[in-house]
Amino acid sequence: MFPRGREILLGIGGGISAYKSCDLVRRLRDSGYLITVVPTRNSLNFVGATTWEALSGRRVPEDLWSNAHEVPHISLAKNSDLIVIAPATADLIARLAQGRADDLLTNIVLASRAPLILVPAMHTEMWLNQATVDNIATLKTRGVHVVEPDVGRLTGEDNGVGRYPQINKILDCVDTISSHKSDLSGRRVLISAGGTREPIDAVRFIGNNSSGIQGYSVAHAAASRGAEVTVVSANVNLPSVEGVNTIKVSTAKEMQEAMESYFDETDICVMTAAVADIRPKHPNNEKITKSDLTTLDLITNPDILQGLSDRKTSQLLVGFAAQTGHDGLRKAKEKYALKKVDILYFNDVSGGAIFGSDMTEGTIILSGDEAAPFERASKMTLAHKLLDYAVDKLGYAND
Ligand code: CTP
């Protein structure tokens, strides 16, 4: 089973309702999220680390001082798509409002750019205390999301507002805030990445500048939305994406073989690879001396995308078109029609502006007469955008 889904960091405050977050972990995991639990020291009086480890299936980082060489607050802050703190106690809320960083959890929150959801739970008097009211208001102005506590029975005999909310309320908030739900859960996504190399002899090849960043971004994005992802990767010098099935190939023919062997079982296929259109007819096993290397006999490589589009049944096909020059969009539209793809991303690669960069800009062609400009943004943003359109076209959002 692949680890899939969005990364949620679940902070646990030191309140009696910490035990209710045990169910929250389970329900979030059932929805395909990956959970790292970070309990405050006080909360461990209510629920111990062993329980969190068993429920989340992951080690529980407890303080700033263990594994310091891994700089845990920074790596956890970076790796989280979303931070949820449930229960959030009055003290924790106060520390967050002040921007304090006096334990692992508050350090992570301060170091992270991920959206933050607070699930306050406390006695009515504490919730309604002006200090807490002001702290919550401050946090809201900073964009923090707050799931309002329920009204009902509290610890002991008292009743009132401050009760840990219904889990479904928290899940709804997580699904909404986590900008992309697990909308590809149970779907298979096949991606080609990088650039093929066609050997001339033992040391030389015909190739291109594709870095694989775009393909790996699509792989990362699709996996984070719950898909089972296979990447056919040609000459990419990037670390493999966690949980993604990566098949290494080098030439166009190898790529074609790998893509075709997975295609029939695929729901969405994204062809980001730059495929060499030609290859030497007679590659030499030995290095050719330069005096003998005056001409090259070339033959055309198969058009992989075209082949896939010919055998396609229900698969949604996304192609890329790299063009240069003023006529690029018109040519890209021709490619869209010719290759019978569902979505085609056209970008102008003049002057090497896109290859190797984390950024991209171009046009997303969605049909014969519909195209949406994609303004300069990261290749990861484009990856999500293309998947949004794919999900839309396939009607998954309505499932
Ligand atoms: N493609 C492919 N097999 C090839 C060439 C291209 O599968 N032999 C795919 C690319 O992965 C991309 C799309 O087709 O998704 C368009 O690639 P591009 O290089 O822009 O166009 P070409 O078809 O090669 O046409 P041209 O070189 O004439 O622009």
PDB file of C-alpha atoms and ligand atoms in Angstrom, residues 271-273 275-277 301-305 319-323 335 339, ligand 1:
ATOM      1  CA  MET A 271       2.842  13.224 -20.736  1.00  0.00           C
ATOM      2  CA  THR A 272       5.316  15.854 -19.572  1.00  0.00           C
ATOM      3  CA  ALA A 273       8.414  14.170 -20.993  1.00  0.00           C
ATOM      4  CA  VAL A 275      10.749  12.815 -26.141  1.00  0.00           C
ATOM      5  CA  ALA A 276      13.535  12.886 -28.710  1.00  0.00           C
ATOM      6  CA  ASP A 277      11.765  12.870 -32.056  1.00  0.00           C
ATOM      7  CA  ASN A 301      10.957   7.826 -32.957  1.00  0.00           C
ATOM      8  CA  PRO A 302       7.411   6.730 -32.252  1.00  0.00           C
ATOM      9  CA  ASP A 303       5.093   9.474 -31.028  1.00  0.00           C
ATOM     10  CA  ILE A 304       4.245   7.996 -27.627  1.00  0.00           C
ATOM     11  CA  LEU A 305       1.384  10.370 -26.878  1.00  0.00           C
ATOM     12  CA  GLY A 319      -0.111  16.550 -23.181  1.00  0.00           C
ATOM     13  CA  PHE A 320       2.515  19.248 -23.125  1.00  0.00           C
ATOM     14  CA  ALA A 321       3.598  21.372 -26.044  1.00  0.00           C
ATOM     15  CA  ALA A 322       6.924  23.082 -25.999  1.00  0.00           C
ATOM     16  CA  GLN A 323       7.095  25.728 -28.693  1.00  0.00           C
ATOM     17  CA  LYS A 335      -1.197  19.597 -31.674  1.00  0.00           C
ATOM     18  CA  LYS A 339      -2.909  14.221 -30.808  1.00  0.00           C
TER      19      LYS A 339
HETATM   20  N1  CTP B   1       5.537  13.417 -27.505  1.00  0.00           N
HETATM   21  C1  CTP B   1       5.535  12.049 -27.499  1.00  0.00           C
HETATM   22  N2  CTP B   1       6.363  11.367 -28.358  1.00  0.00           N
HETATM   23  C2  CTP B   1       7.155  12.040 -29.206  1.00  0.00           C
HETATM   24  C3  CTP B   1       7.157  13.435 -29.213  1.00  0.00           C
HETATM   25  C4  CTP B   1       6.325  14.110 -28.343  1.00  0.00           C
HETATM   26  O1  CTP B   1       4.807  11.434 -26.730  1.00  0.00           O
HETATM   27  N3  CTP B   1       7.944  11.355 -30.030  1.00  0.00           N
HETATM   28  C5  CTP B   1       4.616  14.124 -26.583  1.00  0.00           C
HETATM   29  C6  CTP B   1       5.302  14.995 -25.552  1.00  0.00           C
HETATM   30  O2  CTP B   1       5.533  14.299 -24.356  1.00  0.00           O
HETATM   31  C7  CTP B   1       4.290  16.110 -25.354  1.00  0.00           C
HETATM   32  C8  CTP B   1       3.603  16.218 -26.699  1.00  0.00           C
HETATM   33  O3  CTP B   1       3.832  14.984 -27.350  1.00  0.00           O
HETATM   34  O4  CTP B   1       3.317  15.769 -24.387  1.00  0.00           O
HETATM   35  C9  CTP B   1       4.090  17.346 -27.563  1.00  0.00           C
HETATM   36  O5  CTP B   1       5.478  17.308 -27.653  1.00  0.00           O
HETATM   37  P1  CTP B   1       6.300  18.399 -28.474  1.00  0.00           P
HETATM   38  O6  CTP B   1       7.750  18.069 -28.389  1.00  0.00           O
HETATM   39  O7  CTP B   1       5.861  19.773 -28.093  1.00  0.00           O
HETATM   40  O8  CTP B   1       5.768  18.193 -29.924  1.00  0.00           O
HETATM   41  P2  CTP B   1       6.122  17.193 -31.068  1.00  0.00           P
HETATM   42  O9  CTP B   1       4.982  16.226 -31.184  1.00  0.00           O
HETATM   43  O10 CTP B   1       7.470  16.592 -30.864  1.00  0.00           O
HETATM   44  O11 CTP B   1       6.082  18.124 -32.333  1.00  0.00           O
HETATM   45  P3  CTP B   1       7.171  19.219 -32.851  1.00  0.00           P
HETATM   46  O12 CTP B   1       8.517  18.682 -32.439  1.00  0.00           O
HETATM   47  O13 CTP B   1       6.958  19.250 -34.317  1.00  0.00           O
HETATM   48  O14 CTP B   1       6.841  20.509 -32.177  1.00  0.00           O
END
